[in-house]
PDB file of C-alpha atoms in Angstrom:
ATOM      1  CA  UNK T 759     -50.274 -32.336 -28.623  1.00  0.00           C
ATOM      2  CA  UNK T 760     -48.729 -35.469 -27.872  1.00  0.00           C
ATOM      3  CA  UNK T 761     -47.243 -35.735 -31.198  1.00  0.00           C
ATOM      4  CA  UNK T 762     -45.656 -32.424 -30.468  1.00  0.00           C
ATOM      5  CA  UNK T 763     -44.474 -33.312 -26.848  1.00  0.00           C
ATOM      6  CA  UNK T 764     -42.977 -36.801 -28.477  1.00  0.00           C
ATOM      7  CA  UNK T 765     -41.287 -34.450 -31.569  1.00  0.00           C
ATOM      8  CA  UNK T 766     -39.573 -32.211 -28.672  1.00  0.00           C
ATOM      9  CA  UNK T 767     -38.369 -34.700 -26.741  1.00  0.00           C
ATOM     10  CA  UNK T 768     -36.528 -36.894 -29.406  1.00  0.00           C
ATOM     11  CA  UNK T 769     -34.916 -33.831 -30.875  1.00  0.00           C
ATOM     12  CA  UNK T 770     -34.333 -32.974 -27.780  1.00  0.00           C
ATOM     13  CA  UNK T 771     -32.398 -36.472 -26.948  1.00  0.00           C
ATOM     14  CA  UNK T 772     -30.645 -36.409 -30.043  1.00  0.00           C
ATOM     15  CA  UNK T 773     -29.102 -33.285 -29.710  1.00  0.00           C
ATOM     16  CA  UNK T 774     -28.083 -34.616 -26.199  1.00  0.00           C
ATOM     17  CA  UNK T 775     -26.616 -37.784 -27.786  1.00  0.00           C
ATOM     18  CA  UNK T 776     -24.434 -35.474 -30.466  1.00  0.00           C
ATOM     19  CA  UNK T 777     -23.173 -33.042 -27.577  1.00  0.00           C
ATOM     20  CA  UNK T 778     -21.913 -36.415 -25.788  1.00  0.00           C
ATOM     21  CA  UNK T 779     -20.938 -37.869 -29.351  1.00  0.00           C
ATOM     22  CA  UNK T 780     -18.849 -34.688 -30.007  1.00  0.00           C
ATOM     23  CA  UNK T 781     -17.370 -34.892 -26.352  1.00  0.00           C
ATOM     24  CA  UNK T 782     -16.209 -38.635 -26.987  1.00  0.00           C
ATOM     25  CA  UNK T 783     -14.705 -37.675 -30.172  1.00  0.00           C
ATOM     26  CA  UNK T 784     -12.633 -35.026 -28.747  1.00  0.00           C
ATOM     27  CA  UNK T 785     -11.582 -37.133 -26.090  1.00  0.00           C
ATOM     28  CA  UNK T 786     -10.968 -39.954 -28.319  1.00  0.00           C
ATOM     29  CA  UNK T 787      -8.876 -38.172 -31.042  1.00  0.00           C
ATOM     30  CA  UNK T 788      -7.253 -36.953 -28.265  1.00  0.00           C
ATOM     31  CA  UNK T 789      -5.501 -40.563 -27.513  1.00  0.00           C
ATOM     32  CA  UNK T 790      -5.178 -41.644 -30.840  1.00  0.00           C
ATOM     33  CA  UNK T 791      -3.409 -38.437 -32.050  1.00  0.00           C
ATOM     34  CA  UNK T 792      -0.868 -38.967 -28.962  1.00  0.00           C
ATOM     35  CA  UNK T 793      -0.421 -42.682 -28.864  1.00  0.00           C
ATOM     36  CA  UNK T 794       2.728 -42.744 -29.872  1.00  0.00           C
ATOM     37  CA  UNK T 795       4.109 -39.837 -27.734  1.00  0.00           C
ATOM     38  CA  UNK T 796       2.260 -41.720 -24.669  1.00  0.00           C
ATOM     39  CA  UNK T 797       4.883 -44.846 -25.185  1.00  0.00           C
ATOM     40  CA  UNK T 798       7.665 -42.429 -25.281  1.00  0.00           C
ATOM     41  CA  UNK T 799       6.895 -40.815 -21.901  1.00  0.00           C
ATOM     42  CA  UNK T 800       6.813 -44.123 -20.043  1.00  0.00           C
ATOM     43  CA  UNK T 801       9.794 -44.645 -21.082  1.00  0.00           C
ATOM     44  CA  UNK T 802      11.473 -41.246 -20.685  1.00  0.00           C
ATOM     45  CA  UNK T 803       9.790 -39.777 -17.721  1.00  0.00           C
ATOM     46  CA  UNK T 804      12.188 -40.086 -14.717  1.00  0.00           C
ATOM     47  CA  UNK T 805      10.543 -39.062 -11.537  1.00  0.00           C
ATOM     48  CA  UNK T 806      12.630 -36.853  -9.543  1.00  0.00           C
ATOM     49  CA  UNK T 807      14.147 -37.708  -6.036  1.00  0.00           C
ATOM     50  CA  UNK T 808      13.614 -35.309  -3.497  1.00  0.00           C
ATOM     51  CA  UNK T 809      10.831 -32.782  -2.917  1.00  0.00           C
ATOM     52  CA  UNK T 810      10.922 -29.423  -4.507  1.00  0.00           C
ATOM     53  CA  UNK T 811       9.047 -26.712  -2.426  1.00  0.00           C
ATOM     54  CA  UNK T 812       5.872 -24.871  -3.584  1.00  0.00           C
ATOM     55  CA  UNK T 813       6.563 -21.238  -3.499  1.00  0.00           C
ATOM     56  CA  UNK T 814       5.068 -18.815  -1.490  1.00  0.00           C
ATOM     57  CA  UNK T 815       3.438 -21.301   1.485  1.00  0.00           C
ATOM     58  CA  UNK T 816       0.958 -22.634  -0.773  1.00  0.00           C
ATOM     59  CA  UNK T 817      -1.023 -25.727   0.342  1.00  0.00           C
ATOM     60  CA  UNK T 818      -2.114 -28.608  -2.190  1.00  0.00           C
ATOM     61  CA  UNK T 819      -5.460 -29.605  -1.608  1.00  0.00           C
ATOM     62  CA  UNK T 820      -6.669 -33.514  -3.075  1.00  0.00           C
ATOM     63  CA  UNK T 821      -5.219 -33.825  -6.731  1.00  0.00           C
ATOM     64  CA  UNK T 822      -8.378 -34.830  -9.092  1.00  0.00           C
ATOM     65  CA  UNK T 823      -6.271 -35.033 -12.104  1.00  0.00           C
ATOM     66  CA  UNK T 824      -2.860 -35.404 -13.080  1.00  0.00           C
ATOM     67  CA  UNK T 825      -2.280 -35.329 -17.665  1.00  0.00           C
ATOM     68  CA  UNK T 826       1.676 -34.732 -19.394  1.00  0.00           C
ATOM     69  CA  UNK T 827       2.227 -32.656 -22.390  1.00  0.00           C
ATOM     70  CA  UNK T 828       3.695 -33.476 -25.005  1.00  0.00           C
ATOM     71  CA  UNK T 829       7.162 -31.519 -23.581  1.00  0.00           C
ATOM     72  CA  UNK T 830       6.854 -34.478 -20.705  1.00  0.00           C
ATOM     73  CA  UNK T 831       5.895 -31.305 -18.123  1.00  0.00           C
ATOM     74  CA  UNK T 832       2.889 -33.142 -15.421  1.00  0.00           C
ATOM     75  CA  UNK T 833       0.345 -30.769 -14.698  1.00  0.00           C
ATOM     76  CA  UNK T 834      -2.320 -31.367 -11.353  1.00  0.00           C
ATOM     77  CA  UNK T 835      -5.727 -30.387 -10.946  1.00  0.00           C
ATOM     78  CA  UNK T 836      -5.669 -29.399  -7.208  1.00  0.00           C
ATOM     79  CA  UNK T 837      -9.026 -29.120  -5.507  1.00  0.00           C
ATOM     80  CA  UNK T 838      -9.717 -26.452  -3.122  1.00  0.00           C
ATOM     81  CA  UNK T 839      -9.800 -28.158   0.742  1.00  0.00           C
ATOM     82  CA  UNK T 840      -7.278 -26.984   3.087  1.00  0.00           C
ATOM     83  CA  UNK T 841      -8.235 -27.509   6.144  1.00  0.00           C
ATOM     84  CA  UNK T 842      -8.539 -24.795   8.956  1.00  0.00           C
ATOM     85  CA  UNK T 843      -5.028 -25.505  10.825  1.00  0.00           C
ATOM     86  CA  UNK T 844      -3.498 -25.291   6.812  1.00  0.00           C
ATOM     87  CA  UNK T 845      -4.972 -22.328   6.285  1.00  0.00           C
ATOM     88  CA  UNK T 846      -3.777 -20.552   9.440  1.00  0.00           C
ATOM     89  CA  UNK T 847       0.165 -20.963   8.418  1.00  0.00           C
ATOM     90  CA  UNK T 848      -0.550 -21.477   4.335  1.00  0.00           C
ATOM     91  CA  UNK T 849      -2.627 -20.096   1.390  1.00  0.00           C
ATOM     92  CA  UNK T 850      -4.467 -22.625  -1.132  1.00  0.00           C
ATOM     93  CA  UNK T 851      -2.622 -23.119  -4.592  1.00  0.00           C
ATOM     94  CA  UNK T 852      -4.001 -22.018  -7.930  1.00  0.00           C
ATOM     95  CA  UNK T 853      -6.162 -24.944  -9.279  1.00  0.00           C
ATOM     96  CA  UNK T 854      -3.717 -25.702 -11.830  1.00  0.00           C
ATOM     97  CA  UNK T 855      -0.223 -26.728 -11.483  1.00  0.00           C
ATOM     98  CA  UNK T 856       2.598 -27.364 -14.261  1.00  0.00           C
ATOM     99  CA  UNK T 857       5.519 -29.189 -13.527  1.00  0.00           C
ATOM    100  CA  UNK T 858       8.609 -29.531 -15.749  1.00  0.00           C
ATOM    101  CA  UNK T 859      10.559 -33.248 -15.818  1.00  0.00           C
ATOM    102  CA  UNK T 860      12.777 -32.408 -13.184  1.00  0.00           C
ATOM    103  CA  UNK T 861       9.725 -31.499 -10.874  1.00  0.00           C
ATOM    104  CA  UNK T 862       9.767 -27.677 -10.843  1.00  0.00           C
ATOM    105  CA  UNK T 863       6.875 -25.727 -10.594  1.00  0.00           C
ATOM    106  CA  UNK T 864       6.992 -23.697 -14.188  1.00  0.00           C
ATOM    107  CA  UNK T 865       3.184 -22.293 -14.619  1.00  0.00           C
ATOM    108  CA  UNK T 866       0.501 -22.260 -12.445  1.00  0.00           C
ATOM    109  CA  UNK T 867      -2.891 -20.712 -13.296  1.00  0.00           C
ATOM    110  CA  UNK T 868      -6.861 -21.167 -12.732  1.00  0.00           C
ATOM    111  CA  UNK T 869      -9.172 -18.422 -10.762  1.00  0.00           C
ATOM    112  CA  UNK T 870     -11.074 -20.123  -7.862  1.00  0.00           C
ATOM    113  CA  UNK T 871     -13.878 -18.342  -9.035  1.00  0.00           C
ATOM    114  CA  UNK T 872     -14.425 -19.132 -12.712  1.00  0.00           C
ATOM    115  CA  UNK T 873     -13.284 -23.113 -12.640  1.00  0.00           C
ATOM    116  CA  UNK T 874     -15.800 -25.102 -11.390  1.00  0.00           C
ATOM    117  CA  UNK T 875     -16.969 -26.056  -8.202  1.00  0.00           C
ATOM    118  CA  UNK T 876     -15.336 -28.750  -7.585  1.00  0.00           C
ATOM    119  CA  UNK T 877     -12.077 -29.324  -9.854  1.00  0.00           C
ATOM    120  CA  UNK T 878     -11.568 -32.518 -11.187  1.00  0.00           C
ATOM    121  CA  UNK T 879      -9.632 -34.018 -14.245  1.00  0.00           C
ATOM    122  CA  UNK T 880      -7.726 -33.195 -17.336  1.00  0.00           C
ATOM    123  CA  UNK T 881      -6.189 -33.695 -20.566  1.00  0.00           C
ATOM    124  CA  UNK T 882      -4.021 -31.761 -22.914  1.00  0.00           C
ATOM    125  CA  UNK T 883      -5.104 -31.506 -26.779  1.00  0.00           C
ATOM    126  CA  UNK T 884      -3.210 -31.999 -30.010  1.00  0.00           C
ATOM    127  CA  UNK T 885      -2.292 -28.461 -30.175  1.00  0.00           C
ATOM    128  CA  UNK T 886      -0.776 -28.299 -26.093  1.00  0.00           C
ATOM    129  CA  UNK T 887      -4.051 -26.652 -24.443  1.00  0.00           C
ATOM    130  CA  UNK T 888      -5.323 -28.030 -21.758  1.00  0.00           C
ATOM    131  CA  UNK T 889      -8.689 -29.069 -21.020  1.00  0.00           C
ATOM    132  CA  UNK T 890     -10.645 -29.189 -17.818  1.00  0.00           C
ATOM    133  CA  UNK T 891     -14.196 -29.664 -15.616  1.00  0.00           C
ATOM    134  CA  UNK T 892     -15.591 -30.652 -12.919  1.00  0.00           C
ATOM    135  CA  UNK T 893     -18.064 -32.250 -10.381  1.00  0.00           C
ATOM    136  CA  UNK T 894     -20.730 -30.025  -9.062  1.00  0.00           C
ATOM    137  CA  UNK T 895     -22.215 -28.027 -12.206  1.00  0.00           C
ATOM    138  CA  UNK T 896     -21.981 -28.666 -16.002  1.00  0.00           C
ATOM    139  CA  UNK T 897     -18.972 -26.907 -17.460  1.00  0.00           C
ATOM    140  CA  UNK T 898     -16.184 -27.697 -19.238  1.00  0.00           C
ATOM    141  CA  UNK T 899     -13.056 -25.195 -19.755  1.00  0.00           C
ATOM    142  CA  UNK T 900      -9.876 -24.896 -22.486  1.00  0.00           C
ATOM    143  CA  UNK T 901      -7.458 -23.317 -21.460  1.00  0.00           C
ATOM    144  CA  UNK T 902      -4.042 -22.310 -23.447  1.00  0.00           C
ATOM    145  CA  UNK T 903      -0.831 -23.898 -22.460  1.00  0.00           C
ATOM    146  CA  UNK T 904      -0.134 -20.931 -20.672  1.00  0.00           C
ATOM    147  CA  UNK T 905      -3.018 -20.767 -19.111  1.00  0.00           C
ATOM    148  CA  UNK T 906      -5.460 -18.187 -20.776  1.00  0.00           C
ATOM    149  CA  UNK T 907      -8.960 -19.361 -20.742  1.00  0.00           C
ATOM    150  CA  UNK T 908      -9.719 -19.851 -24.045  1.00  0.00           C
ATOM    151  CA  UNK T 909     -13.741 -21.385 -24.263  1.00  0.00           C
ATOM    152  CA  UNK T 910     -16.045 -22.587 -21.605  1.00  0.00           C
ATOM    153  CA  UNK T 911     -18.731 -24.117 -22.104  1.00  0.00           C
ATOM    154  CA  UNK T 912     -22.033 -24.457 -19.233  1.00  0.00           C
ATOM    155  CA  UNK T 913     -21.793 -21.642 -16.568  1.00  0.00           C
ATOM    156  CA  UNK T 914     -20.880 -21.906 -13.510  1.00  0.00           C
ATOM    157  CA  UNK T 915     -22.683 -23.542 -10.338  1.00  0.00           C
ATOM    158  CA  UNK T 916     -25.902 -23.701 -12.689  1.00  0.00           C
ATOM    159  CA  UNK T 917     -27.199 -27.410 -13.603  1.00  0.00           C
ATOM    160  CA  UNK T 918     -30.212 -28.385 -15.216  1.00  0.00           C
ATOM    161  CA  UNK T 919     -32.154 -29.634 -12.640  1.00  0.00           C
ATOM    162  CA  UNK T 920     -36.013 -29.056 -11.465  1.00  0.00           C
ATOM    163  CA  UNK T 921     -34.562 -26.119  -9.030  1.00  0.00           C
ATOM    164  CA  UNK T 922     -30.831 -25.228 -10.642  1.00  0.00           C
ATOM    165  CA  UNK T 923     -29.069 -27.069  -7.745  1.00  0.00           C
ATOM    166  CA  UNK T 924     -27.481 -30.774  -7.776  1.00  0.00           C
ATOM    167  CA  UNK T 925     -30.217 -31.929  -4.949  1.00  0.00           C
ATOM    168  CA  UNK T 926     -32.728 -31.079  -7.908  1.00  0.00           C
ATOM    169  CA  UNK T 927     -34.820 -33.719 -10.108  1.00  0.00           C
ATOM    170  CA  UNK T 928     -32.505 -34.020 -13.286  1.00  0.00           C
ATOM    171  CA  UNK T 929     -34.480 -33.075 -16.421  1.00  0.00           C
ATOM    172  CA  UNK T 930     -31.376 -33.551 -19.218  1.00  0.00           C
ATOM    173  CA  UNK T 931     -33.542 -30.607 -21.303  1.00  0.00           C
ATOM    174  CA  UNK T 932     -30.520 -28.203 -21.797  1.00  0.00           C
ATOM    175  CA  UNK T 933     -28.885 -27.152 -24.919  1.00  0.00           C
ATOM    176  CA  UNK T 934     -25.997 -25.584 -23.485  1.00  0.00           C
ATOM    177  CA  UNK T 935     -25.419 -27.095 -20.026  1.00  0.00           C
ATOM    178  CA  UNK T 936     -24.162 -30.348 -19.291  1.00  0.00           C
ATOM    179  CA  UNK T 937     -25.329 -32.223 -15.971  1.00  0.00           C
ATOM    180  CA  UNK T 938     -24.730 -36.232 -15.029  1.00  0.00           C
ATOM    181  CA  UNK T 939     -27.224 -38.440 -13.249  1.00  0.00           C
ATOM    182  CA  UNK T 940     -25.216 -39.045 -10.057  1.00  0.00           C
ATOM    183  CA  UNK T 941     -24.206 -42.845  -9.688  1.00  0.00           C
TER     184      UNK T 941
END
């Protein structure tokens, strides 16, 4: 039984150490495969003077994550906390923003109720889609570079914890969630 218990629990760890393998990987061919076009932008991005409105009255809530394309357009991760007084005289903007070099607003896309909880960071791929997840469950979203969501992986607001919520004992036994001790 033991033997069992100990069989379960190393597979069980290695397939967590492949998922995370897999996730560096991405992440890492990711920078290599735009090193080059990362030098370029620092040295071709202006930043634009003066402030371009947001259409329609929308409010920005904290920016979590800011990543450039490889057309030099910024897109922001914008996290969902207006406050009251805000949201008498605004509405809250999508949770993802594009921006083109001059500092127009070209795209913006994301439902508030499929991202996750509680947006936070990005990256764009080798082939221009854009990459996303968050703090508060275990997902992690692709998105095209127009903004159709293309592959999630996790569900939303579920973790795997001893009673599915982030106040829950961790127990890192999934095989298709993703959840981080907190610090």
């Amino acid at each position: 039984m033991m033997l069992r218990m100990r069989g379960k629990m190393k597979k069980g760890i290695v397939r967590f150490a492949k998922i995370w393998f897999c996730i560096g990987l991405v992440a890492a061919l990711g920078i290599v495969g735009r090193r080059g076009h990362r030098t370029a932008v620092r040295n071709s991005l202006s930043i634009p003077t003066g402030r371009k409105p947001l259409p329609e009255k929308w409010v920005i809530g904290q920016v979590s994550g800011v990543c450039v394309d490889a057309q030099d357009h910024v897109f922001i991760v914008n996290r969902s906390d207006m406050t009251d007084k805000e949201a008498e005289v605004a509405e809250q903007a999508p949770p993802y923003i594009e921006f083109d070099p001059d500092g127009n607003m070209v795209n913006s896309f994301g439902d508030w109720k499929v991202v996750p909880n509680i947006t936070h960071g990005c990256t764009i791929d080798y082939e221009n889609n854009f990459w996303t997840a968050g703090n508060g469950d275990g997902i992690i979203q692709k998105y095209s570079h127009d903004g159709k969501l293309l592959m999630q992986i996790g569900e939303r607001g579920v973790v795997d914890t001893s009673d599915g919520t982030l106040k829950g004992r961790a127990l890192n036994s999934s095989h298709s969630q993703f959840y981080i001790l907190p610090i």
